[in-house]
PDB file of C-alpha atoms in Angstrom:
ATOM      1  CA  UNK A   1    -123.593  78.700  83.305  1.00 93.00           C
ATOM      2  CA  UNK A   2    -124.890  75.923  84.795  1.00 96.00           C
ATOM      3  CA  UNK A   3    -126.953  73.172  82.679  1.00 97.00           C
ATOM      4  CA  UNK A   4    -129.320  70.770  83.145  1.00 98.00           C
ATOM      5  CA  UNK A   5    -131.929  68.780  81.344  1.00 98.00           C
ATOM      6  CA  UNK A   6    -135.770  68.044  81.926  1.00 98.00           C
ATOM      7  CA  UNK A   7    -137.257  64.731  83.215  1.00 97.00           C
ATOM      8  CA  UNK A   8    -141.050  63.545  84.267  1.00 95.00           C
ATOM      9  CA  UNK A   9    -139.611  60.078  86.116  1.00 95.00           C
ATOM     10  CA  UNK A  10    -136.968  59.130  88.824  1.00 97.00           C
ATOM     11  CA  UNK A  11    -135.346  56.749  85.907  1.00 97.00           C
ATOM     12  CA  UNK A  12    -134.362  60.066  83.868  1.00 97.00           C
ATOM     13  CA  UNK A  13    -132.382  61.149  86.768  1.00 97.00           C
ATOM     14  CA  UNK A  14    -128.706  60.763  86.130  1.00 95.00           C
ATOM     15  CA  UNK A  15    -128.772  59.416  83.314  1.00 95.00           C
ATOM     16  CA  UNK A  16    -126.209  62.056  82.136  1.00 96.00           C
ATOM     17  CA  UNK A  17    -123.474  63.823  84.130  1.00 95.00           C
ATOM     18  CA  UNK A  18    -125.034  67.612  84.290  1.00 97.00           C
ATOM     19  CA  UNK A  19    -125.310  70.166  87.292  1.00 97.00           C
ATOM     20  CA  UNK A  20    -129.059  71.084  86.776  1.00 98.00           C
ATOM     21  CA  UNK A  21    -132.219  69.153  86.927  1.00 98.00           C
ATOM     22  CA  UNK A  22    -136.065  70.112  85.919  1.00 98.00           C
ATOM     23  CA  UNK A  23    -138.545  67.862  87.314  1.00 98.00           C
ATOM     24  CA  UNK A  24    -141.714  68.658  85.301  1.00 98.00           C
ATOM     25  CA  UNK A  25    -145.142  67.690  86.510  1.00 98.00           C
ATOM     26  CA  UNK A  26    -148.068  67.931  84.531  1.00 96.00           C
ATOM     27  CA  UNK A  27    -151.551  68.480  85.838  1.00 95.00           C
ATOM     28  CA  UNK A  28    -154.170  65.598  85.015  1.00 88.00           C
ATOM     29  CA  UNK A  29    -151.818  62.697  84.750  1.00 90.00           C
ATOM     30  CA  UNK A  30    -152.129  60.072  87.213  1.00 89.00           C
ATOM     31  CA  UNK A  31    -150.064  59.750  89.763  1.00 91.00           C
ATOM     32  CA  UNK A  32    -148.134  63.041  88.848  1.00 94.00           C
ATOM     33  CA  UNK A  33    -147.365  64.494  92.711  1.00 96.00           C
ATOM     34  CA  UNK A  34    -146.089  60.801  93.763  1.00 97.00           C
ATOM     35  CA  UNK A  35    -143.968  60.556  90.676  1.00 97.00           C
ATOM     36  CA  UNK A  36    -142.762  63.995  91.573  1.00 98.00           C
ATOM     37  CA  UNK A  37    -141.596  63.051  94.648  1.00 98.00           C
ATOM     38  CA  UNK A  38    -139.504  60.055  93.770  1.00 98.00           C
ATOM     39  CA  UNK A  39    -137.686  62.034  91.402  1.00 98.00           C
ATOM     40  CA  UNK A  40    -137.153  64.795  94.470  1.00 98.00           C
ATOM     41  CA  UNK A  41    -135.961  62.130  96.186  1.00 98.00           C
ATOM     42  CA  UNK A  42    -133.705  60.376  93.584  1.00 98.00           C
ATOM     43  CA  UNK A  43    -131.923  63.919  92.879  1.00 98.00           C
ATOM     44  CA  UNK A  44    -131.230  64.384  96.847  1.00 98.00           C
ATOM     45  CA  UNK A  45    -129.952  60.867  96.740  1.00 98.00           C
ATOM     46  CA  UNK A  46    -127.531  62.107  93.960  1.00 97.00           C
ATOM     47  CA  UNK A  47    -126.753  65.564  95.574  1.00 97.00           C
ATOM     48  CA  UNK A  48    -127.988  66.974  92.148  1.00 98.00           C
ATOM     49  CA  UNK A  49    -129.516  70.808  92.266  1.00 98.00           C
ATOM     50  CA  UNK A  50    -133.446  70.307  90.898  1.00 98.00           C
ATOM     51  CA  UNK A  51    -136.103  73.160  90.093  1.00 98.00           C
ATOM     52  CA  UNK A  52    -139.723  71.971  89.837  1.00 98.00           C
ATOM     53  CA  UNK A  53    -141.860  72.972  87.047  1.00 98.00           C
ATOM     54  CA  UNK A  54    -145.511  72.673  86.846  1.00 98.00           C
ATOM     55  CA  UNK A  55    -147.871  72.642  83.800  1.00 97.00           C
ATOM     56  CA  UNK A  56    -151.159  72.807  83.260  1.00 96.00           C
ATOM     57  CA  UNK A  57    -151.748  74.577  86.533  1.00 97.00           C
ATOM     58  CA  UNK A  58    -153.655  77.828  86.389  1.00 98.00           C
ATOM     59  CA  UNK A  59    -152.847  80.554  89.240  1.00 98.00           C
ATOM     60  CA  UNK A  60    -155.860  82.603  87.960  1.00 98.00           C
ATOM     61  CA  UNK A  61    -157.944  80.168  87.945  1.00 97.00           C
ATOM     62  CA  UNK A  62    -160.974  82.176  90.156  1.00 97.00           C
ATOM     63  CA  UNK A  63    -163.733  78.362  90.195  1.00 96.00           C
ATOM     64  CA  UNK A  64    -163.362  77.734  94.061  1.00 96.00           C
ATOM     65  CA  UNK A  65    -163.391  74.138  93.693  1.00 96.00           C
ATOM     66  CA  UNK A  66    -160.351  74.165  90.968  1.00 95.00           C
ATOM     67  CA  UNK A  67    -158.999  77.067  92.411  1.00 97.00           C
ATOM     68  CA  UNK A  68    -158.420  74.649  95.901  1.00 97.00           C
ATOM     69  CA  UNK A  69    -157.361  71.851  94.280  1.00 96.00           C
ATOM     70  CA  UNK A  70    -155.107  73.741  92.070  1.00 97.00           C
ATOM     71  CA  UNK A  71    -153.281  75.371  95.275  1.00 98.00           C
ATOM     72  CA  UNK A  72    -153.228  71.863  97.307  1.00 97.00           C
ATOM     73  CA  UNK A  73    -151.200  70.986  94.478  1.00 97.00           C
ATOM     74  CA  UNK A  74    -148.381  73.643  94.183  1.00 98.00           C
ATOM     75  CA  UNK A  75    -148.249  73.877  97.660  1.00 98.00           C
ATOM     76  CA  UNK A  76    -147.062  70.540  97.976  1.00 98.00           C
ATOM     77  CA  UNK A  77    -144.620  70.881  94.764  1.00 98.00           C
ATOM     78  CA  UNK A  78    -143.634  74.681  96.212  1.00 98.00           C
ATOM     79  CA  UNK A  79    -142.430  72.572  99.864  1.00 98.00           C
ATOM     80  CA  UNK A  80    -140.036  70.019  97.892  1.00 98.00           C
ATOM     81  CA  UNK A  81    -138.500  73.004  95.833  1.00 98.00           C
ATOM     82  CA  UNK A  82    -134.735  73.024  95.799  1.00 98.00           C
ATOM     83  CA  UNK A  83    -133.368  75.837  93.712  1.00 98.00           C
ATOM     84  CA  UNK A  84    -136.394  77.678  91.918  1.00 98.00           C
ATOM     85  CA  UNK A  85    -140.393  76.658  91.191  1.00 99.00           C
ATOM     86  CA  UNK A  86    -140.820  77.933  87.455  1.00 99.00           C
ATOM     87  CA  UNK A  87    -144.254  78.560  86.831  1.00 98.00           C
ATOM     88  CA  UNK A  88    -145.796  80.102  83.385  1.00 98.00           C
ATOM     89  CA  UNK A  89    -147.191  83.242  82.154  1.00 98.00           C
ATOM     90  CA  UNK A  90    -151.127  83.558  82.476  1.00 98.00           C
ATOM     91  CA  UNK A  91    -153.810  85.628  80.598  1.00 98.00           C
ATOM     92  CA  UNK A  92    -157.574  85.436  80.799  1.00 97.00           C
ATOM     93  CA  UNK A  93    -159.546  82.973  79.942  1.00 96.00           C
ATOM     94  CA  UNK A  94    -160.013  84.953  76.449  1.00 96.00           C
ATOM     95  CA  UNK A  95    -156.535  85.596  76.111  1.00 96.00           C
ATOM     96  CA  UNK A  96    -155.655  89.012  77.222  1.00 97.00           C
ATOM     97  CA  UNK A  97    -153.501  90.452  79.991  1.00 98.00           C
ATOM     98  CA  UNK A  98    -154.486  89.109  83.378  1.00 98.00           C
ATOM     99  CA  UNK A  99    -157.111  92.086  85.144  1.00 97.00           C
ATOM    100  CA  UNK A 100    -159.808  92.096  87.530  1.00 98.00           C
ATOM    101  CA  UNK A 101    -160.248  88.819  89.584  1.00 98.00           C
ATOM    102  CA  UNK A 102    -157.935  86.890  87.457  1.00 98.00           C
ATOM    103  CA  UNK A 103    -155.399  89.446  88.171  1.00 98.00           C
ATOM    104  CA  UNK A 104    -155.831  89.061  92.103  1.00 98.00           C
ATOM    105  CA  UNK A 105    -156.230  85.460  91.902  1.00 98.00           C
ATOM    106  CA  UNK A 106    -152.802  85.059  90.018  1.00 98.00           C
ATOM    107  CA  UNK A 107    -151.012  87.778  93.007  1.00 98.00           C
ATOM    108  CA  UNK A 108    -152.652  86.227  95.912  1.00 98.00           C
ATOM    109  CA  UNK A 109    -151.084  82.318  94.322  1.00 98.00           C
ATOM    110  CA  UNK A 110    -148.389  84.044  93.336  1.00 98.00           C
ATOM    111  CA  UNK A 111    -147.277  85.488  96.896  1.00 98.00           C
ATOM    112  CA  UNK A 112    -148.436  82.892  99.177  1.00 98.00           C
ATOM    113  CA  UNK A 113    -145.884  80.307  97.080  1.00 98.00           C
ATOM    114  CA  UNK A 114    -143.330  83.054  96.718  1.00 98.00           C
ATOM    115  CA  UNK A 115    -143.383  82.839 100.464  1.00 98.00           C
ATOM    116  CA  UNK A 116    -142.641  78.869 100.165  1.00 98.00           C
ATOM    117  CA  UNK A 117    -139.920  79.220  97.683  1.00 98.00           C
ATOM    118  CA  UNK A 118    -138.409  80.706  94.878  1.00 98.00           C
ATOM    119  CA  UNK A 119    -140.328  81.151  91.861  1.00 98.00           C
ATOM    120  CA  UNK A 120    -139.501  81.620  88.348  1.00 99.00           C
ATOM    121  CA  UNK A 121    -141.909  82.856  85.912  1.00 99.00           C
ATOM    122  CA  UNK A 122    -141.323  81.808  81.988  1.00 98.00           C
ATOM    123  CA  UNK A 123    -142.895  82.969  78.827  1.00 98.00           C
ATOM    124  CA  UNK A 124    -145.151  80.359  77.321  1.00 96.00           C
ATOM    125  CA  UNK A 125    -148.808  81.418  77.066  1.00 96.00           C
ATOM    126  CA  UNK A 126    -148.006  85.323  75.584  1.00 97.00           C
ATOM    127  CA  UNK A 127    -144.640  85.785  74.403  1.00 98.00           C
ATOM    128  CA  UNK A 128    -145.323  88.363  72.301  1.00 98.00           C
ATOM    129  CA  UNK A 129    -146.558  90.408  75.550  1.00 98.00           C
ATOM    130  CA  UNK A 130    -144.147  88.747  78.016  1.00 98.00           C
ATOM    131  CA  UNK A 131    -141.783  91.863  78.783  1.00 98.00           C
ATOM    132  CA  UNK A 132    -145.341  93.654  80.111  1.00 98.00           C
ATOM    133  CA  UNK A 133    -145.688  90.582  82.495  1.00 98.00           C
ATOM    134  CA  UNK A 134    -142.589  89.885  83.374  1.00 98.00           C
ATOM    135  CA  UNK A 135    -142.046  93.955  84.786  1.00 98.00           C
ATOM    136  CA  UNK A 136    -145.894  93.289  86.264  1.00 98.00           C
ATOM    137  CA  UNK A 137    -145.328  90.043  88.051  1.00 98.00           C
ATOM    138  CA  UNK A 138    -142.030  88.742  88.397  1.00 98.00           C
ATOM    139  CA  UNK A 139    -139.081  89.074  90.693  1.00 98.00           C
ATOM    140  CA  UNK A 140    -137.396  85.837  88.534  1.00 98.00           C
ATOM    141  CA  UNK A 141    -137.559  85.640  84.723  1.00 98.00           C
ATOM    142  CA  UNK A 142    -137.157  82.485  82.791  1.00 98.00           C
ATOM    143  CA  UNK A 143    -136.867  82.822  79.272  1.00 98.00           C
ATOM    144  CA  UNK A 144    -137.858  80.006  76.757  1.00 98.00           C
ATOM    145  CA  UNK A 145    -136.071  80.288  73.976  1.00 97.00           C
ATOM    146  CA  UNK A 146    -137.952  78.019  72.247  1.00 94.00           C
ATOM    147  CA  UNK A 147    -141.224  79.482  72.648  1.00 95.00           C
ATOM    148  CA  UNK A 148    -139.838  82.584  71.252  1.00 97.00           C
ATOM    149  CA  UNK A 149    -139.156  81.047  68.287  1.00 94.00           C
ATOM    150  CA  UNK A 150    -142.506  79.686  68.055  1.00 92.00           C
ATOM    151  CA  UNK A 151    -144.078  83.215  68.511  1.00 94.00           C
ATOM    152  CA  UNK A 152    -143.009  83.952  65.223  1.00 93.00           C
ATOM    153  CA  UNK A 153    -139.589  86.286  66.989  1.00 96.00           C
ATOM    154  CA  UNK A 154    -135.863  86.293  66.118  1.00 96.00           C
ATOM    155  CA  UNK A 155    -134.499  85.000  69.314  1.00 96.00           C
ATOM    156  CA  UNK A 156    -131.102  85.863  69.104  1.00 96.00           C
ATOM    157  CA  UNK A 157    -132.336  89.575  68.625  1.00 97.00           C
ATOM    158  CA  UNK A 158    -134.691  89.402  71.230  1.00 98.00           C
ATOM    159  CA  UNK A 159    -131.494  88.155  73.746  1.00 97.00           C
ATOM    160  CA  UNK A 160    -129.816  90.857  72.495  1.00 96.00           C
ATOM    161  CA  UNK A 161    -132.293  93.904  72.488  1.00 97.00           C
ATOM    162  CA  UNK A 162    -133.571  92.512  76.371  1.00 98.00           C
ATOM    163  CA  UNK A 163    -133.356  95.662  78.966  1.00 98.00           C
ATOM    164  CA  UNK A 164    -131.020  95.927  81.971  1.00 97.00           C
ATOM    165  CA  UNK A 165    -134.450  95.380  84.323  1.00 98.00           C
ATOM    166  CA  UNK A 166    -135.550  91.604  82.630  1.00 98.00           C
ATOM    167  CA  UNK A 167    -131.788  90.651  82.590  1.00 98.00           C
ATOM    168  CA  UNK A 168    -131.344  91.067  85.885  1.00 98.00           C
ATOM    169  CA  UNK A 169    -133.801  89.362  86.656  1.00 98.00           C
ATOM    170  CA  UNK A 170    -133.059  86.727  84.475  1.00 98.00           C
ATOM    171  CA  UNK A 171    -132.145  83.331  86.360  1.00 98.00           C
ATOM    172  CA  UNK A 172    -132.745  80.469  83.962  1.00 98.00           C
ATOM    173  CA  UNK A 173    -133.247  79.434  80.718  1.00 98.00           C
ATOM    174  CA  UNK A 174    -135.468  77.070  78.518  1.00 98.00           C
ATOM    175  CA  UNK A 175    -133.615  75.735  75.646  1.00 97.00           C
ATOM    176  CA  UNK A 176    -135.113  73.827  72.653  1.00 94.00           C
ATOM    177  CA  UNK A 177    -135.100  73.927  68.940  1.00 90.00           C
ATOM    178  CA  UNK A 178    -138.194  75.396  66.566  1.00 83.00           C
ATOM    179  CA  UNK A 179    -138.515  73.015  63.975  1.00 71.00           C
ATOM    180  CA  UNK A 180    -142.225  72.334  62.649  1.00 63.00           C
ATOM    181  CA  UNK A 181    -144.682  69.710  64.794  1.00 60.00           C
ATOM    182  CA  UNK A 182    -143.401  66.821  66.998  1.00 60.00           C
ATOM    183  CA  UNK A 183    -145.468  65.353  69.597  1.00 62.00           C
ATOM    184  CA  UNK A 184    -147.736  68.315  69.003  1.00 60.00           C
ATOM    185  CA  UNK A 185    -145.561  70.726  69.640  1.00 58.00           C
ATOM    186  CA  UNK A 186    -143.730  72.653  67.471  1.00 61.00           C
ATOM    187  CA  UNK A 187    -140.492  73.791  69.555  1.00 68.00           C
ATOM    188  CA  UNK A 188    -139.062  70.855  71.454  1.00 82.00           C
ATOM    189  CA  UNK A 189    -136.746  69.606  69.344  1.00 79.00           C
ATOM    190  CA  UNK A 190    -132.971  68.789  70.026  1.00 89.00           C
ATOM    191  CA  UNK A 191    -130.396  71.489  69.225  1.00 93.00           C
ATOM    192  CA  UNK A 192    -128.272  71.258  65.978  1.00 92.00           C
ATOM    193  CA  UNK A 193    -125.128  73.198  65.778  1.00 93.00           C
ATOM    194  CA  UNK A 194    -125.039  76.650  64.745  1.00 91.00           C
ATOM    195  CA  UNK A 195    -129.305  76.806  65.226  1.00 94.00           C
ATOM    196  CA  UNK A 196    -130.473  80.593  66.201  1.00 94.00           C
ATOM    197  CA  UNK A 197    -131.141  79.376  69.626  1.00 96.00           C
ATOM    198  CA  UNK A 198    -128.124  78.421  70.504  1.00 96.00           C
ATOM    199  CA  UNK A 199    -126.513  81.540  69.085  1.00 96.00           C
ATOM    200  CA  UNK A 200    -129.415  83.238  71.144  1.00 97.00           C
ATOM    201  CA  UNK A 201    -128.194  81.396  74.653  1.00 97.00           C
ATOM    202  CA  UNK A 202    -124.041  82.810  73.443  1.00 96.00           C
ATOM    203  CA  UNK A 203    -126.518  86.590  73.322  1.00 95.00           C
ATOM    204  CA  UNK A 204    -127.558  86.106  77.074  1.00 97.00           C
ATOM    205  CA  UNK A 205    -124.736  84.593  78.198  1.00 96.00           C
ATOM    206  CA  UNK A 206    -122.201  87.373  77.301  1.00 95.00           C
ATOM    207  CA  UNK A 207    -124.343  89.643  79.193  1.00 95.00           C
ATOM    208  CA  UNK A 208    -125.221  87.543  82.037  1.00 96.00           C
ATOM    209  CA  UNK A 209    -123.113  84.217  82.309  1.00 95.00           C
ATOM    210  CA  UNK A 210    -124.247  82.899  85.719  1.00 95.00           C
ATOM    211  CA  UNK A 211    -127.663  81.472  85.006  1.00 97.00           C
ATOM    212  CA  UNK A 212    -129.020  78.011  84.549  1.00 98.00           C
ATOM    213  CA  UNK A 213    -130.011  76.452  81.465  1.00 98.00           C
ATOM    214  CA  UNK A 214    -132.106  73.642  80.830  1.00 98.00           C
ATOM    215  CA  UNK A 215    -133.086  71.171  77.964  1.00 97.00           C
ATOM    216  CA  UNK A 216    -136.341  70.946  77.020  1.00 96.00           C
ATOM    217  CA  UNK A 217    -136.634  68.615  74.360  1.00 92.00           C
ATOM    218  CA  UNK A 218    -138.861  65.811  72.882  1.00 86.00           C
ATOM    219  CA  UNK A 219    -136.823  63.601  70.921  1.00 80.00           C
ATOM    220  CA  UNK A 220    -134.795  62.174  73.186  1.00 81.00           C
ATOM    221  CA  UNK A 221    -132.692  60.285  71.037  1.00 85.00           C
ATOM    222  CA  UNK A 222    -130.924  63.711  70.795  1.00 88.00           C
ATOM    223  CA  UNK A 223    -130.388  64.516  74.384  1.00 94.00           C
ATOM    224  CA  UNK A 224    -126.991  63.538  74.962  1.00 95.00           C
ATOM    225  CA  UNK A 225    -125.814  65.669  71.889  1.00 95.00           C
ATOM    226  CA  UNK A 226    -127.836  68.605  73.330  1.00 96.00           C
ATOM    227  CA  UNK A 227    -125.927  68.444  76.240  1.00 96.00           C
ATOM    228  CA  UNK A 228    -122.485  68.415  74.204  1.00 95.00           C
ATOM    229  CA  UNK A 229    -123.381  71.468  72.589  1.00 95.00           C
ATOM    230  CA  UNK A 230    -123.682  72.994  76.065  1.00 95.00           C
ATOM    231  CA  UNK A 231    -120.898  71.703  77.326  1.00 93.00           C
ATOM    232  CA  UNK A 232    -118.800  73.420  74.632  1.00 90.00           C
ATOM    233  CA  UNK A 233    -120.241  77.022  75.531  1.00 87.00           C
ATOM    234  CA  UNK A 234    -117.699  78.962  77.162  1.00 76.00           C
ATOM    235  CA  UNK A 235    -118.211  78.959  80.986  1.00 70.00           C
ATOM    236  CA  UNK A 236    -120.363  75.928  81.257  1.00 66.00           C
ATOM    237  CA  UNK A 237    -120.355  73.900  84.049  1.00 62.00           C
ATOM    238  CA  UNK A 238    -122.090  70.996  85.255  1.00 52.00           C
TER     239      UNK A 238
END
């Protein structure tokens, strides 16, 4: 296992000795592909391994004028890729499994940045129906602990009940803690010893040690104990 943590700016970069780096970028804030960048650049400075991982951006999105913008975008995140793009889970606009247009929109984005790099799809918009996406859509799985949690599942039997097909597939992992709102969210909170989604990450990795794991959480006073109780699993490195 290799482990990581996420960061939005160049000044998160290194600020803790780890193997694995997410940049996230998140659509609508100013000056998101720029700050991007710098952080590309900061962990190539550092010879530290990066994914990229984009939110807010909608493969199936089928408005022309979105629909370009939205591709101008991850094309330009897809070219500075290092290990993996992780992209999300899509349903319609009404919430149901992707069909029609907004199931050809979502293949056509899907393989033209596949082609670029390689991509990662996580659960986050439909959890409860991610196994029927995953086995529809993806070649790489990443699973979000977290967000299992919040869909109201037992993670650590989910990791344990997960087919021979999805784990196989299975190349990184979210990790964060379920704990009630912060910052809006309900799931990004720090890991605490002993927490079900830890014991859900020990699951997955007695079945599939060699994947990469990375920290997704909000309070960030808590980060550098995250990491410790990372570093303590059995066949981490960084």
């Amino acid at each position: 296992m290799i482990y990581g943590y996420r960061v939005i700016g160049e000044e998160e970069v290194g600020l803790y000795p780890v193997g694995l780096i997410q940049i996230s970028i998140y659509r609508g804030w100013a000056g998101g592909i720029d700050q991007m960048l710098k952080a590309v650049s900061t962990c190539r400075s550092l010879n530290l391994r990066y994914v990229i991982h984009p939110v807010g951006y909608f493969l199936s999105e089928t408005r022309h004028n979105h629909m370009v913008e939205t591709m101008e975008a991850m094309r330009t995140i897809a070219q500075n890729v290092d290990v993996a793009l992780i992209i999300h889970d899509e349903t319609t606009p009404w919430g149901t499994r992707l069909e029609g247009i907004y199931e050809e929109a979502y293949r056509e984005a899907l393989l033209e940045l596949s082609e670029i790099c390689h991509v990662s799809i996580e659960n986050a918009n439909n959890t409860p129906d991610i196994m029927w996406f995953w086995r529809r859509f993806a070649t790489s799985i990443t699973l979000d602990i977290g967000h299992v949690e919040a869909a109201g599942i037992d993670s650590e039997r989910f990791a344990a009940e997960l087919e021979a097909d999805i784990i196989d597939k299975l190349n990184f992992v979210h990790l964060h803690r379920y704990n009630g709102p912060h910052d809006g969210l309900m799931d990004h909170w720090g890991l605490l010893e002993g927490c079900r989604e830890l014991r859900a990450l020990r699951r997955l990795l007695a079945r599939k040690p060699n994947i990469g794991v990375i920290l997704e959480i909000n309070d960030r006073e808590n980060l550098g104990e995250s990491l410790k109780l990372l570093e303590r699993l059995p066949g981490s490195w960084q």
